[in-house]
Structure formats: C-alpha cells, structure tokens
Backbone as a printed PyTorch tensor [residue, N CA C, xyz], in Angstrom:
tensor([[[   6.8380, -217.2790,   29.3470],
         [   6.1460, -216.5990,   28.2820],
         [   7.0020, -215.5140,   27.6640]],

        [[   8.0750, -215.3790,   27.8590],
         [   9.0500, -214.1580,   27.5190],
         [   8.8840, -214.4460,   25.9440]],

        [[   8.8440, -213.7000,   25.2440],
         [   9.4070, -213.1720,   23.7390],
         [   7.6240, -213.5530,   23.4460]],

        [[   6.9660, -214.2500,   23.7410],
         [   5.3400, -214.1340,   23.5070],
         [   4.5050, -213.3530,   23.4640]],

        [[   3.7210, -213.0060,   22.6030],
         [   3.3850, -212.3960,   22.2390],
         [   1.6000, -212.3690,   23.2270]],

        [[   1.3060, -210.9570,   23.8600],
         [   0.1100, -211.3680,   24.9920],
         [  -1.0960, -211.4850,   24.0070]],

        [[  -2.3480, -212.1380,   24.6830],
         [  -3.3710, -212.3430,   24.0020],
         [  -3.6920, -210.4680,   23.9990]],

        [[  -4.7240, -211.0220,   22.7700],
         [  -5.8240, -209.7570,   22.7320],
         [  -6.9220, -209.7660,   22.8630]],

        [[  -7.7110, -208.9860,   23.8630],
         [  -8.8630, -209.2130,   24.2820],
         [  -9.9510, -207.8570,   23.0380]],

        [[ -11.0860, -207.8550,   22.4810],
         [ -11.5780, -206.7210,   22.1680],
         [ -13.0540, -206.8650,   22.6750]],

        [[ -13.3590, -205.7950,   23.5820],
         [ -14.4320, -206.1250,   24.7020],
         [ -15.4340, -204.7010,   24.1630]],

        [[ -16.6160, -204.8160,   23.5230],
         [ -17.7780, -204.1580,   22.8490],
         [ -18.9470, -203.4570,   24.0070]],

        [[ -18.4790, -202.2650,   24.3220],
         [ -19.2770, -202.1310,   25.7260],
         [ -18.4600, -201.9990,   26.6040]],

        [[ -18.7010, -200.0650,   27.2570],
         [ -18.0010, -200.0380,   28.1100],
         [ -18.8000, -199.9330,   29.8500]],

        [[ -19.6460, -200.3330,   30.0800],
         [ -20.4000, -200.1600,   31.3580],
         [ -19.8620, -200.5750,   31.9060]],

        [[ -20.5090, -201.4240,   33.4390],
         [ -19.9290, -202.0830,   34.3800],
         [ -19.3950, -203.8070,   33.9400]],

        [[ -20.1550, -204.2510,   33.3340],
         [ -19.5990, -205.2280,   32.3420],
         [ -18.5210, -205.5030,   31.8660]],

        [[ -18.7130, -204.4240,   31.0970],
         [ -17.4980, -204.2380,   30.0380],
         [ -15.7900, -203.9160,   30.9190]],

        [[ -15.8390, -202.9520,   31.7320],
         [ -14.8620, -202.9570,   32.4290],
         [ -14.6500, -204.1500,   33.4240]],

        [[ -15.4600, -204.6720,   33.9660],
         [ -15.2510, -205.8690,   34.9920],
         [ -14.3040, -206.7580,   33.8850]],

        [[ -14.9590, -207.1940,   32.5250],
         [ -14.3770, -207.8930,   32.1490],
         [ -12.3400, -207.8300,   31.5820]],

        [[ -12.7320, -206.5410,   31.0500],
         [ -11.2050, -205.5400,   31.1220],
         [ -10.0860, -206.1460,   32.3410]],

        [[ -10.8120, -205.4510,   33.4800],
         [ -10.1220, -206.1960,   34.1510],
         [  -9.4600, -207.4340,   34.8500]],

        [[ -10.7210, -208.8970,   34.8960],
         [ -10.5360, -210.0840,   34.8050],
         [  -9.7300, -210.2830,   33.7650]],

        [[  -9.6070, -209.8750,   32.5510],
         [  -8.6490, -210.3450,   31.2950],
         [  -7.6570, -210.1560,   31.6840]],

        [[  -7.1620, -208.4380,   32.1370],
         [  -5.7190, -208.2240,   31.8590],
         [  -5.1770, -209.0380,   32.9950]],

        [[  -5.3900, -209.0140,   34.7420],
         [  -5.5640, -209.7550,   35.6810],
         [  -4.8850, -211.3050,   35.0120]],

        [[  -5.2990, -211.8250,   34.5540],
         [  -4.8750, -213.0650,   33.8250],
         [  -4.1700, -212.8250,   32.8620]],

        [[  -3.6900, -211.7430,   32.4660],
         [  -2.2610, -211.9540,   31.7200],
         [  -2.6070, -211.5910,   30.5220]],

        [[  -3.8110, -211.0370,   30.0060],
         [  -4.2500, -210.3080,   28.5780],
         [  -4.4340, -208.8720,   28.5760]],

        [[  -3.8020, -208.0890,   27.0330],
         [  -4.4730, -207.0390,   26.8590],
         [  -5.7550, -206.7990,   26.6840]],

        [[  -6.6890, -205.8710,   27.1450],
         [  -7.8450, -205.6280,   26.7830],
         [  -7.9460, -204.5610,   26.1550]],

        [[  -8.5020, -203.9450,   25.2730],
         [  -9.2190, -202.6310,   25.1100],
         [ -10.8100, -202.8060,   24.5550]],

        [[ -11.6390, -201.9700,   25.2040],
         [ -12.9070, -201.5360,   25.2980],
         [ -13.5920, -200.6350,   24.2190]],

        [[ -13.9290, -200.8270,   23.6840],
         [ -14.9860, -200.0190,   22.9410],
         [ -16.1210, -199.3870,   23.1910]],

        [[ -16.1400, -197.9380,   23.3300],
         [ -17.3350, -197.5370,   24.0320],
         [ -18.0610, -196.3970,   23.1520]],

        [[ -18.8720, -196.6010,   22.8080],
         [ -20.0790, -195.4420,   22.0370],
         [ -20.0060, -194.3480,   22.4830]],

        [[ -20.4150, -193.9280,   23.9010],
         [ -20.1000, -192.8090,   24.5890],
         [ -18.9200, -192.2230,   24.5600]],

        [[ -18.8240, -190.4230,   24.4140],
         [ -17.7200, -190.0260,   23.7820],
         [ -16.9360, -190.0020,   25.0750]],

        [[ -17.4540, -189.8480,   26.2480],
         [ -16.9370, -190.0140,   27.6210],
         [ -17.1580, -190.8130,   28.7320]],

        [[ -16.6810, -190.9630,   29.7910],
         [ -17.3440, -191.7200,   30.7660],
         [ -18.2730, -190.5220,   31.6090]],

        [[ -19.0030, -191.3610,   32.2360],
         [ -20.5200, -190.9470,   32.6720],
         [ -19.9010, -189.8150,   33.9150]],

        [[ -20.8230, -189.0150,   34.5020],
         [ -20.4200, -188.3720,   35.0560],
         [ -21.2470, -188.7040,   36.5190]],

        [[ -21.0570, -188.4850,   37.5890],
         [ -21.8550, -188.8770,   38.3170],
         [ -23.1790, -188.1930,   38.5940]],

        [[ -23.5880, -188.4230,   38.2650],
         [ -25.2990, -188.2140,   37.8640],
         [ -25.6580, -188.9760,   38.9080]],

        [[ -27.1920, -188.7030,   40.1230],
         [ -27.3400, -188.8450,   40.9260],
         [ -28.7050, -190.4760,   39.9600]],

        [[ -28.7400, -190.3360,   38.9570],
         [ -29.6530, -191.0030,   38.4110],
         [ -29.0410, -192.1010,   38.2990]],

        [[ -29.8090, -193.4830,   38.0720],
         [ -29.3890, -194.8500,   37.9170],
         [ -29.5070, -195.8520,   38.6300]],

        [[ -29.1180, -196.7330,   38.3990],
         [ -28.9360, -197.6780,   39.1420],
         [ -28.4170, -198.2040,   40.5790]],

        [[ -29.4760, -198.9010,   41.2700],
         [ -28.3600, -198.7310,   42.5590],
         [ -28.3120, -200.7190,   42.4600]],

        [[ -26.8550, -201.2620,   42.6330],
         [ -26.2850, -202.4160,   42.5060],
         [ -26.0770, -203.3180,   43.6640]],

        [[ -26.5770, -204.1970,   44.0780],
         [ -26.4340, -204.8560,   45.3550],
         [ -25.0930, -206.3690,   44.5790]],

        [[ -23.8420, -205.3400,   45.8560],
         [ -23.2520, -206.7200,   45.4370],
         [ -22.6870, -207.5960,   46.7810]],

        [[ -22.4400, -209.0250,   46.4570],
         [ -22.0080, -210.1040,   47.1150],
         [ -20.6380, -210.2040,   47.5080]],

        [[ -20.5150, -210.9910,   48.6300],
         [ -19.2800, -210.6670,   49.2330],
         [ -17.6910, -211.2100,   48.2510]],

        [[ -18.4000, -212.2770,   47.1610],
         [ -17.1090, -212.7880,   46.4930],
         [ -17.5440, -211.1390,   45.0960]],

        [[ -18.0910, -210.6250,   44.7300],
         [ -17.8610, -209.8370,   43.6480],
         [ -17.2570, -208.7690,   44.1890]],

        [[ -17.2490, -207.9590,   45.7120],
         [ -16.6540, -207.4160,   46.2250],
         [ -15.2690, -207.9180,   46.3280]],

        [[ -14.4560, -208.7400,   46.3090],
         [ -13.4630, -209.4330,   46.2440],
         [ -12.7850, -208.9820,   45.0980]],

        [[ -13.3380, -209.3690,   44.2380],
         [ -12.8580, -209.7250,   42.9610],
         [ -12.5510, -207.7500,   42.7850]],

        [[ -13.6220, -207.0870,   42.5410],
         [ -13.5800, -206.0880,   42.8990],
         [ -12.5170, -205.1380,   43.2180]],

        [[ -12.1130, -205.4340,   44.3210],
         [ -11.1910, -205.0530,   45.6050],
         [  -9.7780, -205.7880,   44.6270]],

        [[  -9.3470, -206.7460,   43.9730],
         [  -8.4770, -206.9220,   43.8490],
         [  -7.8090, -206.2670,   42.1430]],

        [[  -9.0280, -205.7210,   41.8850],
         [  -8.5280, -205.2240,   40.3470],
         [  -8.3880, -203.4360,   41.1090]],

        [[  -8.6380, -203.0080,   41.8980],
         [  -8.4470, -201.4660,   42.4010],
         [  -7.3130, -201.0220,   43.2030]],

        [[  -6.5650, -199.8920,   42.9020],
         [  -5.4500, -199.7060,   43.4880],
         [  -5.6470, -199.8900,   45.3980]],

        [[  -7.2370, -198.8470,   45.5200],
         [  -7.5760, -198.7360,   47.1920],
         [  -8.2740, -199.9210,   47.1170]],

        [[  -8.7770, -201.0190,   47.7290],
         [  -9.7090, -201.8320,   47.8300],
         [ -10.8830, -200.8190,   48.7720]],

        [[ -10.3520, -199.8790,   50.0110],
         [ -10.7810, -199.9680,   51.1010],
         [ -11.9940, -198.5460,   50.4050]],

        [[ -11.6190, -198.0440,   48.8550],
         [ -12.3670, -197.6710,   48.6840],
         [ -13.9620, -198.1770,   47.8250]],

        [[ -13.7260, -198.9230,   48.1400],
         [ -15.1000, -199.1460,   47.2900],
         [ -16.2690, -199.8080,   48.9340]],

        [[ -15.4010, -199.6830,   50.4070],
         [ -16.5110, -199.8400,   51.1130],
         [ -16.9000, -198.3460,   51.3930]],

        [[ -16.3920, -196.9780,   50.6670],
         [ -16.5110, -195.9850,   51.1120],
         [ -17.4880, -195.7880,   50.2280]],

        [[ -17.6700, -196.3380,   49.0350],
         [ -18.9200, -196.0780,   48.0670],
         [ -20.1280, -196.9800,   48.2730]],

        [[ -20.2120, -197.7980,   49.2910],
         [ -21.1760, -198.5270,   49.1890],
         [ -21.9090, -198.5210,   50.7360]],

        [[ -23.1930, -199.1580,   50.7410],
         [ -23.8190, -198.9720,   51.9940],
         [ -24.6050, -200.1250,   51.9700]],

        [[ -24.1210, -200.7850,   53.1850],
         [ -24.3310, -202.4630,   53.9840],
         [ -25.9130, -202.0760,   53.4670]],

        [[ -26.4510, -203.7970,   53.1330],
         [ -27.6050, -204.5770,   52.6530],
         [ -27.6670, -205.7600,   53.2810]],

        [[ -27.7560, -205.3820,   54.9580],
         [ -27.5440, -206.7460,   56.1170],
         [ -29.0470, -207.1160,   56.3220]],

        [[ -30.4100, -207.1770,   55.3880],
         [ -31.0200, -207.9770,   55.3050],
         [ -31.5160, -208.2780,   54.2170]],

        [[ -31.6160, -209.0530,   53.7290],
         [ -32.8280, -209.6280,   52.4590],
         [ -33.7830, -210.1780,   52.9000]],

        [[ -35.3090, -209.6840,   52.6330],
         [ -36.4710, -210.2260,   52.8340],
         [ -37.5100, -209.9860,   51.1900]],

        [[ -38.1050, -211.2490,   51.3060],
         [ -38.9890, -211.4350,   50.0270],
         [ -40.5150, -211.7390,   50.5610]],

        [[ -41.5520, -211.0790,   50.1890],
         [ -42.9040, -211.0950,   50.3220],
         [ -43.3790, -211.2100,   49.4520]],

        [[ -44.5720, -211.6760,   49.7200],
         [ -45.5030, -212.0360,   48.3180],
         [ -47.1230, -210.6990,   48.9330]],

        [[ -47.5450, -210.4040,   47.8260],
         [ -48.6700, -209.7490,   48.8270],
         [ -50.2710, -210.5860,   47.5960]],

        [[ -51.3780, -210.4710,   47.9650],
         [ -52.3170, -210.6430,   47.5910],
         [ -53.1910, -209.7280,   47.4230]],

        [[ -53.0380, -208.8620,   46.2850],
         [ -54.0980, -207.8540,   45.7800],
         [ -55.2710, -207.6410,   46.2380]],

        [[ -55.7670, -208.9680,   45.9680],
         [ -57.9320, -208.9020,   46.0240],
         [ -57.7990, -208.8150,   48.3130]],

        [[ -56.8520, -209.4700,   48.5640],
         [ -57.4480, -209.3350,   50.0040],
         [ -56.2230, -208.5920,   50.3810]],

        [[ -55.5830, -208.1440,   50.2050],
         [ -54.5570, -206.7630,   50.3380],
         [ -54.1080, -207.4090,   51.7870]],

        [[ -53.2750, -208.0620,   51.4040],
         [ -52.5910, -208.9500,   52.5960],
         [ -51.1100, -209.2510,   51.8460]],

        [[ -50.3130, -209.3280,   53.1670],
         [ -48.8080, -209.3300,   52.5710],
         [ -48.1130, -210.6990,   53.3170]],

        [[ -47.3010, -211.2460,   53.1960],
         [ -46.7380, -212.2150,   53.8790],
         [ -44.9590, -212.4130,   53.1630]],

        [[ -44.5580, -212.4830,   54.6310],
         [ -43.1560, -213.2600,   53.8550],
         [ -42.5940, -214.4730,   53.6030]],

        [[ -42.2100, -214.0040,   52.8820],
         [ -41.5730, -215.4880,   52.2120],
         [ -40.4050, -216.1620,   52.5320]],

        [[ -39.4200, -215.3480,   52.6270],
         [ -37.6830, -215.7370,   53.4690],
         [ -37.4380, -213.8600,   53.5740]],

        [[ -36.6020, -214.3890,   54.7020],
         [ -35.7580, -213.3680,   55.6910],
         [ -34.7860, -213.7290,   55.7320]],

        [[ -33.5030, -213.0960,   55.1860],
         [ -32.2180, -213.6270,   55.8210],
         [ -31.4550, -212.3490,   56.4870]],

        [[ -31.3210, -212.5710,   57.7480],
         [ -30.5260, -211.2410,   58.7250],
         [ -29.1570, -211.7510,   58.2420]],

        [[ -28.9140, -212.4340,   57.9450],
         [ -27.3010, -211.8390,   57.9340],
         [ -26.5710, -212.2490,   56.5120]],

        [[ -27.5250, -211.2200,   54.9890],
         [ -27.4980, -211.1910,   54.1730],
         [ -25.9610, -210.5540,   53.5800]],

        [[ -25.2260, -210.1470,   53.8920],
         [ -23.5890, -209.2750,   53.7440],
         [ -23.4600, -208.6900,   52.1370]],

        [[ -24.5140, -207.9990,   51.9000],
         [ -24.1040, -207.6660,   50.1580],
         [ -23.9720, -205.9490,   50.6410]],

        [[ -23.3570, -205.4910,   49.9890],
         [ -23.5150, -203.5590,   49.9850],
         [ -23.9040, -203.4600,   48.9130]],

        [[ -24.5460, -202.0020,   48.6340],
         [ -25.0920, -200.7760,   47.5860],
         [ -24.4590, -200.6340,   47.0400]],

        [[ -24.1440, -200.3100,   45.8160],
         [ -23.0900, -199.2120,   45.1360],
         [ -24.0630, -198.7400,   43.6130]],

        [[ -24.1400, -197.6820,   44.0540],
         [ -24.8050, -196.7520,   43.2310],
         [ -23.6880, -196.7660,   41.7230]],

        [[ -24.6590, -196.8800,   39.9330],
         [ -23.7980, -197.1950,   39.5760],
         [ -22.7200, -196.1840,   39.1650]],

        [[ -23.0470, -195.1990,   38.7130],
         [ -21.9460, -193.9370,   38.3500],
         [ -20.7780, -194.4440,   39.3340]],

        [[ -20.6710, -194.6000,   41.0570],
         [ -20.0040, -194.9570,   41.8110],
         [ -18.8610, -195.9950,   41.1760]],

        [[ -19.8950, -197.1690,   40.6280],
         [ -18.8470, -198.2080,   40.7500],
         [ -18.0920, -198.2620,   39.3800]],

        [[ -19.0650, -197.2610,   38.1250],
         [ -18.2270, -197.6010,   36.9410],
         [ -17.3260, -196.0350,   37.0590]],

        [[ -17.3250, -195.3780,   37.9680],
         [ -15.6260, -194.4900,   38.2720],
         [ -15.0100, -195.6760,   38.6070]],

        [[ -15.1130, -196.0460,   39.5000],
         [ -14.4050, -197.0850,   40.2070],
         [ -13.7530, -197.5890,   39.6510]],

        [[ -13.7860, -198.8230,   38.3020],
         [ -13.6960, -199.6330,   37.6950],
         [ -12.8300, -198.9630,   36.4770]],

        [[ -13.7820, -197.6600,   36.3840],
         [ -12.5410, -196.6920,   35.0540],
         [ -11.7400, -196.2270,   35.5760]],

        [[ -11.2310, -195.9360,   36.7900],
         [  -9.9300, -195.1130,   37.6790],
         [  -9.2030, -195.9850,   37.2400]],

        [[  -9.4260, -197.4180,   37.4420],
         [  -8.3660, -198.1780,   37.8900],
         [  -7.5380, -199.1710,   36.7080]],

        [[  -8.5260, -198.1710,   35.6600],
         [  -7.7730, -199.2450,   34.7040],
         [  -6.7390, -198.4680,   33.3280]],

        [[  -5.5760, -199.0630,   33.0100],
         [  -4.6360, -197.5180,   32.4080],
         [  -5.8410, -196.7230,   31.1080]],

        [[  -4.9620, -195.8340,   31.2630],
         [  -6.1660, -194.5870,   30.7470],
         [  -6.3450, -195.0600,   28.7450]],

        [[  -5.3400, -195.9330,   28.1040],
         [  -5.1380, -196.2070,   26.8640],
         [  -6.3020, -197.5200,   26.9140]],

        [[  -6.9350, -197.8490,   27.7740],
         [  -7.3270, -198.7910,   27.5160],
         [  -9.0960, -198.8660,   27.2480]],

        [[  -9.3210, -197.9260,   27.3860],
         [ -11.2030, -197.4810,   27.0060],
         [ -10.5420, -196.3010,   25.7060]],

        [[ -11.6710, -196.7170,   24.2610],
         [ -11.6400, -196.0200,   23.1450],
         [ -13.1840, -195.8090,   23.4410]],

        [[ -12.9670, -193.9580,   24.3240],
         [ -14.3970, -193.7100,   24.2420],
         [ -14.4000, -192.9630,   22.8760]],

        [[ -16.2450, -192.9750,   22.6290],
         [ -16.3110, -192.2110,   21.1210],
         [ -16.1810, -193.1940,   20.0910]],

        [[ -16.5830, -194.6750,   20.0980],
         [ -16.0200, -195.8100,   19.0300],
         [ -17.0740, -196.6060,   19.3960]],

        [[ -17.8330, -196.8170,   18.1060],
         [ -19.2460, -197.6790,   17.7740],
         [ -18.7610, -198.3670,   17.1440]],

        [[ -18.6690, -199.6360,   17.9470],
         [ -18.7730, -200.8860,   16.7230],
         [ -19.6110, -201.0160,   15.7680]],

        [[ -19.0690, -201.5530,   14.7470],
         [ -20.0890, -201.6720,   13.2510],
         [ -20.0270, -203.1260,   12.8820]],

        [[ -18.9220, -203.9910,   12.7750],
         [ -18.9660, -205.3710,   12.3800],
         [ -17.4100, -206.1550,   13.0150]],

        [[ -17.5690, -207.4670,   12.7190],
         [ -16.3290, -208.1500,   12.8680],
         [ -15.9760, -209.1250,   11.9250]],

        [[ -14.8810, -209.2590,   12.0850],
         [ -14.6270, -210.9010,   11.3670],
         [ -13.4410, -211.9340,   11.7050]],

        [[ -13.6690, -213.2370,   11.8530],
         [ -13.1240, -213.9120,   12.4140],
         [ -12.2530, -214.1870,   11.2420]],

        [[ -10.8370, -214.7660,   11.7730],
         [  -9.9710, -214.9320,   10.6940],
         [ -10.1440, -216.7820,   10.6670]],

        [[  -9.9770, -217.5180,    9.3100],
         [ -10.0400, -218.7640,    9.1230],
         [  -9.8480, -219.7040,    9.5100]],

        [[  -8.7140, -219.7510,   10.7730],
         [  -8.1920, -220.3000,   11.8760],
         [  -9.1300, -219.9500,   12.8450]],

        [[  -9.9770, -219.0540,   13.1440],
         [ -11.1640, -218.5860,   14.3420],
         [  -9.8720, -217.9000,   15.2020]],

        [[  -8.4770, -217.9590,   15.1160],
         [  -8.0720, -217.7360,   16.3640],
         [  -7.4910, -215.9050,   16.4170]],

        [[  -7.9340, -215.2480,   15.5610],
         [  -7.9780, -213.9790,   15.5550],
         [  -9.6400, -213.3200,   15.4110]],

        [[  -9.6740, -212.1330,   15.8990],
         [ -11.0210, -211.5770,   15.0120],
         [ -10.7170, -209.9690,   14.7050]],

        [[ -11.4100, -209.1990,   13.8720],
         [ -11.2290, -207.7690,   13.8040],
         [ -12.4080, -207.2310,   13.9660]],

        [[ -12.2310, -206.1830,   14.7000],
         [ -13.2140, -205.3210,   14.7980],
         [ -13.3030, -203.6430,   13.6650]],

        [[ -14.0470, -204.1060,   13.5220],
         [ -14.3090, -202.5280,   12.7930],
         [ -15.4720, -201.2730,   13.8950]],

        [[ -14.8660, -200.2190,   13.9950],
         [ -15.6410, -198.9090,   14.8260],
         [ -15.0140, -197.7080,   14.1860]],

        [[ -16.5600, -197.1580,   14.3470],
         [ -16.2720, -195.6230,   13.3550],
         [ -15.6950, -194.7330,   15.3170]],

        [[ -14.9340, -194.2070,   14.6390],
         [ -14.8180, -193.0890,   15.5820],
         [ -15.5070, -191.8490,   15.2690]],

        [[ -16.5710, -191.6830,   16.4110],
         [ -17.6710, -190.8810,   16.1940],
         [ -17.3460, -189.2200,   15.9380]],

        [[ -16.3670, -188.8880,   16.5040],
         [ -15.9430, -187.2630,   16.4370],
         [ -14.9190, -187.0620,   15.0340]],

        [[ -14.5260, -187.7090,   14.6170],
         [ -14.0810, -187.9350,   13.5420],
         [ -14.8340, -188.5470,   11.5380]],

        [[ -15.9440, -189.4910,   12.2120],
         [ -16.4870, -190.5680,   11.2590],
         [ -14.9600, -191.1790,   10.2510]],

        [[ -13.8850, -191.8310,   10.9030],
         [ -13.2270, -192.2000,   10.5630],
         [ -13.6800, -193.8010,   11.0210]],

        [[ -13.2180, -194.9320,   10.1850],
         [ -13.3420, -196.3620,   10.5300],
         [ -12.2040, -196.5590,   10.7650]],

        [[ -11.7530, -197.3940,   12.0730],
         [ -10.7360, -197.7790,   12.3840],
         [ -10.7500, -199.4830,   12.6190]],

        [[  -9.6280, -200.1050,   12.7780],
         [  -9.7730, -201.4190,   12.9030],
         [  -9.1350, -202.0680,   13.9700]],

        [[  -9.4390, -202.8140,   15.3600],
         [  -8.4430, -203.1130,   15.8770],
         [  -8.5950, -204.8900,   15.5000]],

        [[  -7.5510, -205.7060,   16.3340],
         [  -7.4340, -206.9510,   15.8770],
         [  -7.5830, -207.6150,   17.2270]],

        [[  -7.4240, -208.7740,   17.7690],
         [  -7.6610, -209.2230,   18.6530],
         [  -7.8740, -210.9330,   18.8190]],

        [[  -7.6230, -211.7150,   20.1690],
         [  -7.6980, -212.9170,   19.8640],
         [  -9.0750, -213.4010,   20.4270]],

        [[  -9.9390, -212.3020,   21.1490],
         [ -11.1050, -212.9870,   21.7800],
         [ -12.1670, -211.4720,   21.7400]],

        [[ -13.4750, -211.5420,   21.1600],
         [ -14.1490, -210.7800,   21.1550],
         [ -14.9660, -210.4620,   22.7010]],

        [[ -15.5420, -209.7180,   22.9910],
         [ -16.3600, -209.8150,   24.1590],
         [ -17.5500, -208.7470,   23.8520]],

        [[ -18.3560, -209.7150,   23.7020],
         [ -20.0170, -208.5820,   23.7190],
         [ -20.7420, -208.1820,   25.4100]],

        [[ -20.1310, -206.9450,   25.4030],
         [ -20.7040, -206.4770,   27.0960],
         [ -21.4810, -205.1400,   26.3770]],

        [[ -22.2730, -205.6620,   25.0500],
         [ -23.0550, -204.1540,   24.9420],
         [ -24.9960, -204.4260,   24.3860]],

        [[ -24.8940, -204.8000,   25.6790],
         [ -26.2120, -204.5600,   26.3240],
         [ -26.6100, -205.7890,   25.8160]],

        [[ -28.2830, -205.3500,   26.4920],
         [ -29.5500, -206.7300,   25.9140],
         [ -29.3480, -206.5450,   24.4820]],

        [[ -29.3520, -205.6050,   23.7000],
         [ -29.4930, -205.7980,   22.3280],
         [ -28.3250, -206.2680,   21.2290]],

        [[ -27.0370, -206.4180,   21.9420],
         [ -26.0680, -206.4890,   21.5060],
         [ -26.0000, -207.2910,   20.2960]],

        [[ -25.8680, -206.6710,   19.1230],
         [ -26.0700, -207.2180,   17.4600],
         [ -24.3790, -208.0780,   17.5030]],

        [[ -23.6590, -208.5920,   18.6940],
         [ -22.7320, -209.7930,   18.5370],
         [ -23.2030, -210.5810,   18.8450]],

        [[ -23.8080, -210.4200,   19.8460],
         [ -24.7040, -211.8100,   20.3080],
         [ -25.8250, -212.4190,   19.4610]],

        [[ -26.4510, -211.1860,   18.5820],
         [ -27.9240, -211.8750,   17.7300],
         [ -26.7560, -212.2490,   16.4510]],

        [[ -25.6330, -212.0000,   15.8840],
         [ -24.7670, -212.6570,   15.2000],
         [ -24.8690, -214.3820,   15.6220]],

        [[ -24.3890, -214.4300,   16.7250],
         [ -24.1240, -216.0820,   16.9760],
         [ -25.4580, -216.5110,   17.9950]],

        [[ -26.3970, -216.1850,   18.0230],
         [ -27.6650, -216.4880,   18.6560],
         [ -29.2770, -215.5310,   18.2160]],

        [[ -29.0850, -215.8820,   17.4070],
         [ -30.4190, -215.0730,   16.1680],
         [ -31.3710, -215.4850,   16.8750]],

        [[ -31.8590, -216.6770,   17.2310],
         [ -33.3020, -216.8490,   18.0940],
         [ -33.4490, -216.5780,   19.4580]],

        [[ -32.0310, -215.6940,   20.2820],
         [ -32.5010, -215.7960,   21.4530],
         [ -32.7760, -214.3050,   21.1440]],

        [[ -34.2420, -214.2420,   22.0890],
         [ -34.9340, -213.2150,   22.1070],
         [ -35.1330, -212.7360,   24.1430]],

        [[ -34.6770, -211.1160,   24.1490],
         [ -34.2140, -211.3020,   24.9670],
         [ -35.5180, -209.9880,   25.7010]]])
C-alpha cells in the first residue's frame, strides 16, 4: 500500500459508539475522525449508564487500549444472569433461566468512554462540531460532511470515503437513507 493514499472514515457521534467505531476503522488501516456536538468529553459524572459487556467485546476492547489490564480495573464481574417473569394479579415471581457462569463485567459509562477517548490520538475527536448535512460525490466513493463549529459558528467541511452515523436513535443520517424506520 506504500504511496496510497489511506481511506477516510467520517464517524457522526462521539459516545461509546462512535469511538468503538474510530477505533475498529483505524485498527484496519483507516483514518477516522469523529464529530462530536459536545464541546468536550464528558466528565465523570457518577450519573449514567451502567454497560454489561461480553467476553469477545472485552477483547476487542482490550486490543484498541494502550493498558488492556485497565479496563478490568473499571469494571465489576456480572457472574450471573437470571431472568424472571413475575405475575401482578397473584404477586408471584418465577424464573425463567439462570446462567452461573454468565462472564460479562460492568463498566459504568463515563468509565468506558474515558477509556475509549484516552486511547485514541488526541487530533482525532472534533469536539464542539454539529453536523448539518452531507453529500455523496457521483462515483458514491467519496462523501462530505458539513459541521458548524459551535464556539466559533464557522462551517467547516471535512471529506471522507465512508460516513458513519453513531449519533443516536434520532440520527437525521439514518432517517436520510431510511425515512420509514421509526425508531
């Protein structure tokens, strides 16, 4: 691939998403940069989400982070899964499956999206940048993004060979190329 020119990834959404995907791209040999609304990354705020993950996303995980051995320091073993059903009118509970030797850990999310932003070079999240539109070039094999930079209200443009919508349920890329899915 010498004198080639690397793909471009432009990934809409910077959460846990959005960086997972950052990193699977570059990992495979692409630039990414992120677009994120927020003028900063989150701070750890005791509020949110807490994330149960599986032993291959821990993997994957572990191999985009400089420490792997830190992300078992952020998380806390989930060595059972059990599902019940209960019955209201006779207030009775029963289970449904038990599995003891379920192997997923916790990770609270502020936790895992430091995690995920430590590890990835610092040029590569444009916090403070709301996407506004795109457009595919005639060949499909480019697209541009347009985002105002919010501390500024300047429009900037980057270019790119693969879009990525990681911004949210409502994400106006996705109701672009899927108008009836209602989510």
């Amino acid at each position: 691939m010498e004198g080639m020119k690397m793909p471009k990834a432009v990934i809409v959404g910077g959460s846990i998403a959005g960086l997972s995907c950052a990193h699977a791209l570059r990992l495979a040999g692409w630039e990414a940069v992120v677009l994120e609304k927020s003028g900063e990354p989150p701070n750890k705020s005791p509020t949110g989400a807490g994330l149960g993950l599986d032993p291959t996303a821990r993997q994957f995980i572990e191999s985009w982070i400089n420490q792997p051995e830190l992300l078992d320091h952020l998380t806390l073993p989930l060595s059972i899964d059990q599902n019940e059903a209960t019955d209201p009118e006779k207030k009775v509970s029963w289970t449904l499956t038990r599995d003891e030797d379920f192997g997923f850990r916790a990770a609270h999310w502020a936790d895992l999206h430091g995690l995920l932003h430590a590890a990835l070079p610092p040029e590569t999240i444009k916090w403070g940048h709301l996407f506004l539109s795109f457009a595919l070039s005639d060949d499909r094999s480019e697209v541009s993004v347009k985002a105002q930079v919010l501390h500024t209200g300047d429009t900037v443009e980057i270019s790119g060979n693969l879009l990525v919508a990681a911004d949210g349920c409502l994400s106006s890329i996705r109701q672009t190329f899927l108008p009836e899915l209602k989510l």
